[in-house]
XYZ file of C-alpha atoms in Angstrom:
349
model
C -26.152 -33.948 15.020
C -27.593 -31.214 17.175
C -26.023 -27.885 17.984
C -26.699 -25.442 20.735
C -26.483 -21.708 20.428
C -24.895 -19.816 23.243
C -27.451 -17.429 24.648
C -26.425 -13.800 24.327
C -25.893 -12.138 27.684
C -28.163 -9.170 28.229
C -26.470 -5.784 28.208
C -27.240 -2.438 29.759
C -28.399 -1.241 26.339
C -30.939 -4.110 26.201
C -32.307 -3.065 29.591
C -32.533 0.564 28.490
C -34.473 -0.356 25.306
C -36.956 -2.557 27.147
C -37.497 0.019 29.908
C -37.747 2.902 27.443
C -34.971 4.923 29.073
C -31.401 5.927 28.237
C -28.397 3.822 29.250
C -27.282 6.611 31.579
C -30.594 6.364 33.434
C -29.997 2.636 33.914
C -26.584 3.528 35.328
C -28.150 6.002 37.751
C -30.571 3.307 38.932
C -27.688 0.913 39.584
C -25.234 3.315 41.200
C -27.453 5.858 42.900
C -25.269 8.669 41.578
C -28.377 10.679 40.599
C -31.966 10.389 41.815
C -34.597 8.879 39.510
C -38.334 8.470 39.982
C -39.688 5.357 41.647
C -41.777 4.560 38.557
C -38.658 4.673 36.337
C -36.699 2.539 38.782
C -39.465 -0.092 38.788
C -39.480 -0.220 34.950
C -35.720 -0.706 34.917
C -35.804 -3.429 37.568
C -38.626 -5.176 35.708
C -36.606 -5.118 32.476
C -33.505 -6.441 34.282
C -35.485 -9.343 35.710
C -37.092 -10.160 32.363
C -33.748 -10.161 30.573
C -31.798 -11.865 33.342
C -29.401 -8.926 33.401
C -26.623 -9.116 36.013
C -24.787 -5.814 36.592
C -21.012 -5.840 36.423
C -19.917 -5.302 40.010
C -16.594 -3.725 39.077
C -18.211 -1.273 36.699
C -20.738 -0.311 39.366
C -17.967 0.262 41.861
C -16.005 2.476 39.515
C -19.069 4.501 38.602
C -20.420 4.993 42.123
C -17.099 4.902 44.014
C -18.834 2.392 46.293
C -17.660 -1.188 45.927
C -19.388 -2.615 48.983
C -16.072 -4.287 49.852
C -13.991 -4.047 53.008
C -10.511 -5.536 53.299
C -9.282 -7.345 56.407
C -5.482 -7.252 56.471
C -4.312 -10.304 58.399
C -0.699 -11.357 57.727
C -1.251 -15.087 58.130
C 2.452 -15.864 57.818
C 3.199 -13.987 61.044
C 1.977 -16.737 63.399
C -0.467 -18.881 61.430
C -4.255 -18.800 61.601
C -5.841 -20.545 64.557
C -9.342 -21.289 65.794
C -9.382 -18.102 67.869
C -8.370 -15.962 64.864
C -11.136 -17.557 62.815
C -13.706 -16.416 65.364
C -12.530 -12.791 65.019
C -12.834 -12.978 61.236
C -16.174 -14.786 61.288
C -17.710 -12.155 63.584
C -16.316 -9.277 61.509
C -17.657 -10.854 58.324
C -21.138 -11.209 59.812
C -21.124 -7.621 61.093
C -20.081 -6.329 57.664
C -22.850 -8.326 55.950
C -25.453 -6.805 58.278
C -24.586 -3.407 56.783
C -24.445 -4.666 53.210
C -20.667 -5.070 52.937
C -18.525 -8.047 51.962
C -15.264 -8.670 53.812
C -12.170 -9.791 51.886
C -9.235 -11.412 53.698
C -5.893 -9.953 52.600
C -3.095 -12.201 53.981
C -0.025 -10.224 52.843
C 2.865 -9.486 55.178
C 2.972 -6.296 57.232
C 6.018 -5.150 55.263
C 4.254 -5.554 51.912
C 3.162 -1.923 51.751
C 3.525 -1.829 47.947
C 0.608 -4.233 47.513
C -1.431 -2.277 50.041
C -0.760 0.971 48.186
C -1.916 -0.692 44.981
C -5.181 -2.054 46.347
C -6.223 1.250 47.939
C -5.135 3.279 44.880
C -7.380 1.151 42.649
C -10.384 1.977 44.805
C -11.402 -1.666 45.027
C -12.244 -1.451 48.740
C -14.047 1.260 50.671
C -12.359 0.653 54.002
C -9.744 -1.481 55.723
C -9.455 -3.415 58.981
C -5.913 -4.026 60.233
C -5.017 -7.018 62.400
C -1.692 -8.157 63.879
C -0.789 -4.531 64.542
C 2.798 -3.659 65.439
C 3.986 -0.891 67.762
C 5.282 0.921 64.674
C 3.119 -0.333 61.803
C 4.026 0.816 58.260
C 0.526 0.036 56.961
C -0.963 2.867 59.004
C 1.018 5.533 57.130
C -0.033 4.078 53.755
C -3.711 4.222 54.682
C -3.449 7.704 56.162
C -1.731 9.070 53.065
C -4.291 7.453 50.741
C -7.232 8.814 52.720
C -8.717 5.322 53.035
C -10.917 4.879 56.139
C -9.536 2.186 58.444
C -9.838 0.689 61.895
C -7.184 -1.204 63.843
C -7.849 -4.392 65.766
C -4.895 -3.619 67.984
C -3.003 -0.361 68.329
C 0.327 1.280 67.652
C 2.475 3.119 70.192
C 1.153 6.411 68.845
C -2.546 5.718 68.392
C -4.034 8.852 69.944
C -5.767 9.932 66.721
C -6.472 6.475 65.310
C -9.660 4.418 65.280
C -9.095 1.116 67.069
C -10.388 -1.667 69.277
C -7.948 -3.664 71.361
C -7.476 -5.793 74.445
C -5.753 -4.233 77.451
C -2.849 -6.677 77.310
C -1.005 -4.862 80.101
C -3.336 -6.596 82.593
C -2.935 -10.144 81.278
C 0.534 -10.925 82.653
C -0.045 -9.580 86.166
C -3.414 -11.357 86.335
C -1.747 -14.675 85.459
C 1.161 -14.209 87.877
C -1.107 -13.226 90.772
C -3.352 -16.227 90.143
C -0.474 -18.707 90.022
C 1.379 -17.191 92.988
C -1.811 -17.406 95.045
C -1.684 -21.146 94.301
C 1.906 -21.355 95.536
C 3.780 -21.403 92.213
C 7.215 -19.772 92.202
C 8.769 -21.296 89.068
C 6.781 -20.630 85.904
C 7.470 -21.231 82.225
C 5.977 -19.306 79.316
C 5.526 -20.578 75.752
C 5.151 -17.232 74.018
C 5.071 -16.059 70.399
C 8.060 -16.465 68.123
C 11.056 -14.218 68.624
C 10.690 -12.385 65.315
C 7.361 -10.955 66.469
C 8.972 -9.644 69.643
C 11.747 -8.018 67.620
C 9.212 -6.534 65.205
C 7.303 -4.891 68.070
C 4.117 -6.947 67.803
C 1.807 -5.152 70.235
C 0.106 -8.028 72.109
C 3.303 -9.873 72.999
C 5.205 -6.709 73.973
C 2.386 -5.369 76.149
C 1.803 -8.763 77.775
C 5.357 -9.861 78.547
C 6.814 -6.641 79.992
C 4.399 -6.264 82.944
C 4.413 -10.045 83.507
C 8.192 -10.048 83.919
C 8.158 -6.900 86.052
C 5.629 -8.278 88.537
C 7.312 -11.686 88.690
C 10.635 -10.067 89.576
C 9.037 -7.966 92.308
C 7.390 -11.086 93.777
C 10.539 -13.191 93.609
C 9.056 -15.592 91.053
C 11.253 -17.334 88.485
C 9.855 -16.933 84.970
C 11.482 -18.492 81.924
C 10.118 -17.480 78.521
C 10.531 -19.343 75.242
C 9.665 -17.886 71.826
C 9.163 -20.856 69.474
C 7.666 -20.770 66.009
C 3.914 -21.290 65.766
C 4.108 -25.045 65.203
C 3.370 -28.055 67.391
C 6.878 -29.428 66.851
C 8.477 -26.153 67.922
C 6.306 -26.154 71.039
C 7.457 -29.651 71.959
C 11.102 -28.636 71.666
C 10.540 -25.415 73.610
C 8.918 -27.215 76.547
C 11.623 -29.882 76.573
C 14.165 -27.055 76.848
C 12.178 -25.446 79.654
C 12.106 -28.649 81.662
C 15.830 -29.157 81.146
C 16.696 -25.602 82.195
C 14.153 -25.386 85.009
C 13.272 -28.882 86.275
C 11.345 -27.296 89.147
C 8.735 -25.668 86.910
C 5.228 -26.213 88.286
C 3.182 -24.042 85.912
C 3.247 -22.980 82.272
C 1.526 -20.128 80.483
C 0.761 -20.321 76.763
C 0.583 -17.428 74.314
C 1.180 -19.385 71.110
C -1.765 -21.615 70.257
C -0.089 -24.246 68.009
C 3.150 -24.397 70.001
C 1.315 -24.784 73.295
C -0.377 -27.910 71.980
C 3.111 -29.353 71.505
C 4.036 -28.420 75.075
C 0.941 -30.191 76.405
C 1.842 -33.261 74.348
C 5.240 -33.392 76.061
C 3.626 -33.044 79.467
C 1.317 -35.949 78.654
C 4.150 -38.106 77.329
C 6.087 -37.540 80.554
C 3.108 -38.577 82.656
C 2.622 -35.095 84.116
C -0.912 -34.720 85.438
C -2.746 -31.433 84.988
C -3.133 -29.664 87.355
C -1.690 -31.985 90.041
C 1.871 -31.902 88.625
C 1.628 -28.961 86.250
C -0.734 -26.006 86.170
C -1.676 -24.785 82.703
C -2.997 -21.344 81.735
C -3.398 -19.831 78.260
C -3.619 -16.278 76.987
C -6.036 -15.286 74.264
C -7.748 -18.596 73.538
C -11.428 -18.554 72.650
C -13.777 -20.884 74.510
C -13.888 -23.173 71.472
C -10.104 -23.472 71.319
C -9.673 -23.760 75.093
C -12.060 -26.699 75.320
C -10.484 -28.634 72.446
C -7.723 -29.955 74.716
C -8.010 -32.504 77.518
C -8.253 -31.139 80.095
C -9.784 -27.844 78.987
C -7.533 -24.857 79.632
C -7.965 -22.041 82.110
C -7.664 -18.814 80.128
C -7.243 -15.069 80.280
C -8.703 -13.518 77.156
C -11.204 -11.096 75.674
C -14.409 -11.556 73.729
C -12.758 -11.838 70.302
C -15.968 -11.941 68.272
C -17.182 -8.792 70.018
C -13.915 -7.028 69.127
C -14.338 -8.105 65.505
C -17.903 -6.803 65.383
C -16.983 -3.539 67.079
C -14.124 -2.900 64.657
C -16.489 -3.231 61.689
C -19.028 -0.922 63.342
C -16.343 1.705 63.969
C -15.128 1.453 60.370
C -18.636 1.764 58.927
C -19.221 4.815 61.148
C -16.204 6.416 59.477
C -17.486 5.414 56.038
C -20.809 7.044 56.878
C -19.082 10.336 57.535
C -18.457 10.285 61.298
C -15.104 12.049 61.464
C -15.495 13.665 64.897
C -16.239 10.889 67.371
C -13.358 9.289 69.251
C -13.816 5.661 68.265
C -11.412 3.786 70.515
C -12.048 0.853 72.833
C -9.779 -1.048 75.230
C -11.474 -4.175 76.560
C -10.827 -5.644 80.004
C -9.507 -9.205 80.362
C -11.776 -12.087 81.273
C -10.619 -14.971 83.499
C -12.131 -18.391 82.878
C -11.196 -21.109 85.381
C -11.624 -24.466 83.665
C -9.723 -26.436 86.279
C -6.299 -26.662 84.615
C -4.541 -24.710 87.416
C -4.165 -25.901 90.977
C -1.919 -25.755 94.045
C 1.797 -26.061 93.333
C 3.112 -29.569 94.055
C 5.552 -29.891 96.919
C 8.880 -31.335 95.822
C 10.760 -33.351 98.380
C 14.378 -32.647 98.582
Protein backbone atom coordinates (compact mmCIF):
# COMPACT_ATOMS: atom_id res chain seq x y z
CA UNK A 1 0.00 0.00 0.00
CA UNK A 2 1.42 3.34 -1.00
CA UNK A 3 0.69 6.69 0.57
CA UNK A 4 1.15 10.17 -0.72
CA UNK A 5 2.10 13.15 1.35
CA UNK A 6 0.33 16.38 0.68
CA UNK A 7 2.90 18.94 -0.35
CA UNK A 8 3.09 21.89 2.02
CA UNK A 9 2.05 25.14 0.39
CA UNK A 10 4.78 27.74 0.41
CA UNK A 11 4.21 30.69 2.71
CA UNK A 12 5.38 34.28 2.74
CA UNK A 13 7.83 33.34 5.50
CA UNK A 14 9.36 30.66 3.23
CA UNK A 15 9.86 33.26 0.50
CA UNK A 16 11.43 35.69 2.96
CA UNK A 17 13.91 33.05 4.23
CA UNK A 18 14.98 32.01 0.74
CA UNK A 19 15.35 35.61 -0.44
CA UNK A 20 17.15 36.68 2.73
CA UNK A 21 14.70 39.47 3.54
CA UNK A 22 12.00 40.13 6.13
CA UNK A 23 8.36 39.15 5.59
CA UNK A 24 7.42 42.83 5.53
CA UNK A 25 9.79 43.37 2.60
CA UNK A 26 8.04 40.56 0.73
CA UNK A 27 4.76 42.34 1.44
CA UNK A 28 6.14 45.60 0.06
CA UNK A 29 7.21 43.79 -3.12
CA UNK A 30 3.71 42.36 -3.57
CA UNK A 31 1.67 45.44 -2.70
CA UNK A 32 3.88 48.32 -3.76
CA UNK A 33 3.10 50.12 -0.51
CA UNK A 34 6.79 51.04 -0.08
CA UNK A 35 9.60 51.17 -2.64
CA UNK A 36 12.27 48.45 -2.63
CA UNK A 37 15.40 48.08 -4.72
CA UNK A 38 15.24 46.26 -8.04
CA UNK A 39 17.86 43.76 -6.85
CA UNK A 40 15.74 42.90 -3.78
CA UNK A 41 12.61 42.59 -5.88
CA UNK A 42 14.37 40.17 -8.25
CA UNK A 43 15.53 37.99 -5.32
CA UNK A 44 11.99 37.86 -3.97
CA UNK A 45 10.48 37.00 -7.35
CA UNK A 46 13.12 34.31 -7.87
CA UNK A 47 12.29 32.77 -4.49
CA UNK A 48 8.55 32.88 -5.24
CA UNK A 49 9.08 31.07 -8.53
CA UNK A 50 11.34 28.45 -6.95
CA UNK A 51 8.85 27.74 -4.18
CA UNK A 52 5.75 27.96 -6.34
CA UNK A 53 4.38 30.64 -4.03
CA UNK A 54 1.00 32.11 -5.02
CA UNK A 55 0.09 35.34 -3.18
CA UNK A 56 -3.29 35.52 -1.51
CA UNK A 57 -5.24 37.99 -3.61
CA UNK A 58 -7.52 39.07 -0.78
CA UNK A 59 -4.63 39.71 1.56
CA UNK A 60 -2.88 41.76 -1.11
CA UNK A 61 -6.00 43.81 -1.66
CA UNK A 62 -6.43 44.55 2.02
CA UNK A 63 -2.80 45.51 2.42
CA UNK A 64 -2.51 47.72 -0.66
CA UNK A 65 -6.14 48.93 -0.82
CA UNK A 66 -5.97 47.92 -4.49
CA UNK A 67 -7.94 44.82 -5.39
CA UNK A 68 -7.72 45.14 -9.16
CA UNK A 69 -11.47 44.47 -9.26
CA UNK A 70 -14.26 46.54 -10.76
CA UNK A 71 -17.94 45.72 -10.26
CA UNK A 72 -20.52 45.98 -13.03
CA UNK A 73 -23.97 46.39 -11.48
CA UNK A 74 -26.49 44.97 -13.93
CA UNK A 75 -29.86 44.01 -12.41
CA UNK A 76 -30.54 41.06 -14.70
CA UNK A 77 -34.03 40.53 -13.29
CA UNK A 78 -35.17 43.90 -14.64
CA UNK A 79 -35.56 42.78 -18.27
CA UNK A 80 -33.34 39.73 -18.73
CA UNK A 81 -29.93 39.59 -20.38
CA UNK A 82 -29.89 39.61 -24.16
CA UNK A 83 -27.31 39.38 -26.92
CA UNK A 84 -27.00 43.17 -27.07
CA UNK A 85 -26.39 43.41 -23.30
CA UNK A 86 -23.70 40.75 -23.58
CA UNK A 87 -21.83 42.89 -26.10
CA UNK A 88 -21.76 45.83 -23.65
CA UNK A 89 -20.38 43.60 -20.90
CA UNK A 90 -17.87 41.85 -23.16
CA UNK A 91 -16.44 45.18 -24.36
CA UNK A 92 -16.25 46.58 -20.82
CA UNK A 93 -14.50 43.43 -19.61
CA UNK A 94 -11.89 43.66 -22.37
CA UNK A 95 -11.28 47.36 -21.69
CA UNK A 96 -10.81 46.67 -17.98
CA UNK A 97 -8.33 43.86 -18.71
CA UNK A 98 -6.25 46.19 -20.89
CA UNK A 99 -5.62 48.29 -17.77
CA UNK A 100 -5.00 45.31 -15.51
CA UNK A 101 -8.47 45.12 -13.93
CA UNK A 102 -10.96 42.27 -13.68
CA UNK A 103 -14.66 43.00 -14.08
CA UNK A 104 -17.20 41.26 -11.82
CA UNK A 105 -20.88 41.11 -12.79
CA UNK A 106 -23.17 42.00 -9.88
CA UNK A 107 -26.77 41.09 -10.86
CA UNK A 108 -28.65 42.37 -7.78
CA UNK A 109 -31.78 44.47 -8.08
CA UNK A 110 -31.61 48.26 -8.15
CA UNK A 111 -33.44 48.39 -4.82
CA UNK A 112 -30.92 46.11 -3.11
CA UNK A 113 -28.85 48.97 -1.74
CA UNK A 114 -27.99 47.02 1.43
CA UNK A 115 -25.89 44.55 -0.55
CA UNK A 116 -24.26 47.39 -2.45
CA UNK A 117 -23.38 49.16 0.79
CA UNK A 118 -21.81 45.95 2.05
CA UNK A 119 -19.65 45.29 -1.00
CA UNK A 120 -18.26 48.84 -1.13
CA UNK A 121 -17.73 48.97 2.66
CA UNK A 122 -15.61 45.80 2.49
CA UNK A 123 -13.31 47.43 -0.05
CA UNK A 124 -13.48 44.42 -2.34
CA UNK A 125 -13.80 46.54 -5.49
CA UNK A 126 -11.99 49.71 -6.48
CA UNK A 127 -14.72 51.14 -8.68
CA UNK A 128 -18.23 50.49 -9.95
CA UNK A 129 -20.04 50.65 -13.28
CA UNK A 130 -23.82 51.09 -13.09
CA UNK A 131 -26.15 49.83 -15.82
CA UNK A 132 -29.94 49.94 -16.14
CA UNK A 133 -29.94 53.40 -14.59
CA UNK A 134 -33.23 54.90 -13.41
CA UNK A 135 -34.24 58.56 -13.45
CA UNK A 136 -33.95 58.51 -9.65
CA UNK A 137 -31.46 55.74 -8.88
CA UNK A 138 -30.87 54.86 -5.20
CA UNK A 139 -27.51 53.23 -5.98
CA UNK A 140 -25.98 56.59 -6.87
CA UNK A 141 -26.45 57.96 -3.35
CA UNK A 142 -24.87 54.84 -1.82
CA UNK A 143 -21.77 55.17 -3.99
CA UNK A 144 -21.48 58.91 -3.41
CA UNK A 145 -21.70 58.51 0.36
CA UNK A 146 -19.12 55.70 0.37
CA UNK A 147 -16.67 57.68 -1.75
CA UNK A 148 -16.41 54.81 -4.24
CA UNK A 149 -15.49 55.95 -7.78
CA UNK A 150 -18.22 55.05 -10.28
CA UNK A 151 -19.43 55.64 -13.80
CA UNK A 152 -22.97 55.31 -15.12
CA UNK A 153 -23.87 53.63 -18.39
CA UNK A 154 -27.01 55.71 -18.55
CA UNK A 155 -27.91 58.77 -16.52
CA UNK A 156 -30.26 60.04 -13.85
CA UNK A 157 -32.48 63.12 -14.10
CA UNK A 158 -29.93 65.04 -12.05
CA UNK A 159 -26.63 63.93 -13.54
CA UNK A 160 -24.86 67.28 -13.90
CA UNK A 161 -21.99 66.30 -11.59
CA UNK A 162 -21.90 62.59 -12.39
CA UNK A 163 -19.57 60.60 -14.63
CA UNK A 164 -21.57 58.85 -17.35
CA UNK A 165 -21.87 57.61 -20.91
CA UNK A 166 -25.29 57.26 -22.47
CA UNK A 167 -27.27 57.18 -25.68
CA UNK A 168 -29.32 60.25 -26.60
CA UNK A 169 -32.61 58.35 -26.44
CA UNK A 170 -34.63 61.52 -27.02
CA UNK A 171 -33.77 61.24 -30.73
CA UNK A 172 -34.73 57.59 -31.20
CA UNK A 173 -38.53 57.95 -31.21
CA UNK A 174 -38.70 60.93 -33.57
CA UNK A 175 -36.20 59.27 -35.92
CA UNK A 176 -38.38 56.15 -36.10
CA UNK A 177 -41.63 58.07 -36.58
CA UNK A 178 -40.19 60.28 -39.32
CA UNK A 179 -38.80 57.26 -41.15
CA UNK A 180 -42.08 55.34 -41.03
CA UNK A 181 -44.25 58.36 -41.89
CA UNK A 182 -42.05 59.04 -44.91
CA UNK A 183 -42.99 55.52 -46.02
CA UNK A 184 -46.69 56.29 -45.61
CA UNK A 185 -47.39 54.60 -42.26
CA UNK A 186 -50.04 56.22 -40.08
CA UNK A 187 -50.92 53.37 -37.70
CA UNK A 188 -47.95 52.07 -35.73
CA UNK A 189 -47.62 49.63 -32.85
CA UNK A 190 -44.82 49.55 -30.28
CA UNK A 191 -43.67 46.52 -28.27
CA UNK A 192 -41.85 48.35 -25.51
CA UNK A 193 -40.33 47.37 -22.16
CA UNK A 194 -42.46 46.03 -19.34
CA UNK A 195 -44.70 48.42 -17.45
CA UNK A 196 -42.83 48.14 -14.15
CA UNK A 197 -39.76 49.70 -15.75
CA UNK A 198 -41.82 52.64 -16.96
CA UNK A 199 -43.26 53.12 -13.48
CA UNK A 200 -39.80 52.86 -11.94
CA UNK A 201 -38.48 55.64 -14.20
CA UNK A 202 -36.08 53.52 -16.26
CA UNK A 203 -34.23 56.16 -18.27
CA UNK A 204 -34.07 54.64 -21.78
CA UNK A 205 -37.77 53.82 -22.03
CA UNK A 206 -38.90 57.15 -20.53
CA UNK A 207 -36.63 59.23 -22.77
CA UNK A 208 -37.57 57.22 -25.86
CA UNK A 209 -41.34 56.99 -25.52
CA UNK A 210 -42.20 60.59 -24.55
CA UNK A 211 -40.81 62.31 -27.68
CA UNK A 212 -42.06 59.45 -29.88
CA UNK A 213 -45.62 59.96 -28.65
CA UNK A 214 -45.36 63.75 -28.86
CA UNK A 215 -44.21 63.74 -32.49
CA UNK A 216 -46.76 61.10 -33.51
CA UNK A 217 -49.59 63.20 -32.08
CA UNK A 218 -48.38 66.31 -33.89
CA UNK A 219 -48.22 64.36 -37.18
CA UNK A 220 -51.63 62.76 -36.74
CA UNK A 221 -50.17 59.25 -36.47
CA UNK A 222 -51.87 56.57 -34.37
CA UNK A 223 -49.41 54.90 -32.01
CA UNK A 224 -50.39 52.07 -29.68
CA UNK A 225 -47.82 50.97 -27.10
CA UNK A 226 -47.71 47.67 -25.24
CA UNK A 227 -45.46 46.97 -22.24
CA UNK A 228 -45.12 43.17 -21.99
CA UNK A 229 -42.67 41.26 -19.86
CA UNK A 230 -39.34 40.40 -21.45
CA UNK A 231 -40.40 36.96 -22.68
CA UNK A 232 -41.26 35.57 -26.11
CA UNK A 233 -44.67 34.40 -24.88
CA UNK A 234 -45.52 37.85 -23.54
CA UNK A 235 -44.51 39.36 -26.87
CA UNK A 236 -46.83 37.02 -28.75
CA UNK A 237 -49.76 38.00 -26.55
CA UNK A 238 -48.94 41.70 -26.80
CA UNK A 239 -48.88 41.66 -30.60
CA UNK A 240 -52.10 39.65 -30.76
CA UNK A 241 -53.69 42.36 -28.61
CA UNK A 242 -52.29 45.07 -30.87
CA UNK A 243 -53.75 43.47 -33.97
CA UNK A 244 -57.12 43.06 -32.27
CA UNK A 245 -57.23 46.67 -31.07
CA UNK A 246 -55.72 48.17 -34.22
CA UNK A 247 -56.30 45.86 -37.21
CA UNK A 248 -54.98 48.59 -39.51
CA UNK A 249 -51.46 48.54 -38.07
CA UNK A 250 -48.86 48.56 -40.84
CA UNK A 251 -45.65 48.93 -38.81
CA UNK A 252 -44.29 47.86 -35.43
CA UNK A 253 -41.37 49.14 -33.41
CA UNK A 254 -39.58 46.91 -30.90
CA UNK A 255 -37.85 47.99 -27.71
CA UNK A 256 -37.96 44.67 -25.87
CA UNK A 257 -35.65 42.11 -27.45
CA UNK A 258 -37.23 38.82 -26.23
CA UNK A 259 -40.83 40.03 -26.53
CA UNK A 260 -40.28 41.34 -30.04
CA UNK A 261 -39.23 37.88 -31.17
CA UNK A 262 -42.66 36.69 -30.04
CA UNK A 263 -44.33 39.47 -32.02
CA UNK A 264 -42.43 38.47 -35.16
CA UNK A 265 -43.49 34.85 -34.61
CA UNK A 266 -47.14 35.93 -34.62
CA UNK A 267 -46.62 37.94 -37.79
CA UNK A 268 -45.10 34.89 -39.46
CA UNK A 269 -47.87 32.59 -38.26
CA UNK A 270 -50.47 34.96 -39.73
CA UNK A 271 -48.70 34.99 -43.08
CA UNK A 272 -47.72 38.66 -42.80
CA UNK A 273 -44.81 39.41 -45.11
CA UNK A 274 -42.08 41.78 -43.97
CA UNK A 275 -41.95 44.51 -45.16
CA UNK A 276 -44.75 44.13 -47.75
CA UNK A 277 -47.52 43.71 -45.14
CA UNK A 278 -45.74 44.87 -42.01
CA UNK A 279 -42.73 47.12 -41.54
CA UNK A 280 -40.46 46.19 -38.64
CA UNK A 281 -37.99 48.45 -36.82
CA UNK A 282 -36.13 47.81 -33.55
CA UNK A 283 -34.53 50.08 -30.99
CA UNK A 284 -31.21 49.24 -29.39
CA UNK A 285 -30.37 45.95 -31.07
CA UNK A 286 -26.74 45.21 -31.87
CA UNK A 287 -25.84 44.09 -35.38
CA UNK A 288 -25.46 40.52 -34.11
CA UNK A 289 -28.93 40.48 -32.58
CA UNK A 290 -30.57 42.31 -35.49
CA UNK A 291 -29.30 39.79 -38.02
CA UNK A 292 -30.40 36.74 -36.03
CA UNK A 293 -33.98 37.07 -37.29
CA UNK A 294 -35.30 36.43 -40.79
CA UNK A 295 -35.49 38.95 -42.27
CA UNK A 296 -32.82 40.99 -40.49
CA UNK A 297 -34.22 44.02 -38.68
CA UNK A 298 -33.79 47.68 -39.48
CA UNK A 299 -32.54 49.34 -36.29
CA UNK A 300 -31.91 52.59 -34.49
CA UNK A 301 -29.18 52.08 -31.92
CA UNK A 302 -25.77 53.11 -30.66
CA UNK A 303 -22.39 51.43 -30.66
CA UNK A 304 -22.91 49.46 -27.44
CA UNK A 305 -19.40 48.03 -27.21
CA UNK A 306 -17.94 51.52 -27.61
CA UNK A 307 -20.14 52.77 -24.74
CA UNK A 308 -18.94 49.87 -22.59
CA UNK A 309 -15.30 50.62 -23.35
CA UNK A 310 -15.73 54.34 -22.77
CA UNK A 311 -17.40 53.79 -19.40
CA UNK A 312 -14.43 51.72 -18.20
CA UNK A 313 -11.98 54.35 -19.46
CA UNK A 314 -13.87 57.10 -17.62
CA UNK A 315 -13.94 55.04 -14.42
CA UNK A 316 -10.22 54.24 -14.59
CA UNK A 317 -9.51 57.95 -15.14
CA UNK A 318 -11.28 58.63 -11.85
CA UNK A 319 -9.34 55.83 -10.15
CA UNK A 320 -6.12 57.39 -11.41
CA UNK A 321 -6.96 60.64 -9.68
CA UNK A 322 -8.70 62.68 -12.39
CA UNK A 323 -11.29 64.51 -10.32
CA UNK A 324 -11.54 67.68 -12.41
CA UNK A 325 -12.41 66.64 -15.95
CA UNK A 326 -16.06 66.54 -16.99
CA UNK A 327 -16.37 62.93 -18.10
CA UNK A 328 -19.77 62.77 -19.75
CA UNK A 329 -20.74 61.52 -23.19
CA UNK A 330 -24.08 61.40 -25.03
CA UNK A 331 -23.83 59.37 -28.23
CA UNK A 332 -25.90 60.05 -31.34
CA UNK A 333 -28.21 57.37 -32.74
CA UNK A 334 -27.25 55.27 -35.74
CA UNK A 335 -29.80 54.15 -38.35
CA UNK A 336 -29.21 50.83 -40.08
CA UNK A 337 -31.60 49.98 -42.93
CA UNK A 338 -31.63 46.21 -43.33
CA UNK A 339 -34.72 46.12 -45.52
CA UNK A 340 -37.38 45.30 -42.91
CA UNK A 341 -39.29 48.58 -43.47
CA UNK A 342 -41.06 49.54 -46.66
CA UNK A 343 -44.01 51.50 -48.07
CA UNK A 344 -47.25 51.15 -46.13
CA UNK A 345 -49.66 48.70 -47.79
CA UNK A 346 -52.85 50.17 -49.18
CA UNK A 347 -55.94 48.63 -47.63
CA UNK A 348 -59.01 48.47 -49.80
CA UNK A 349 -62.16 49.45 -48.15
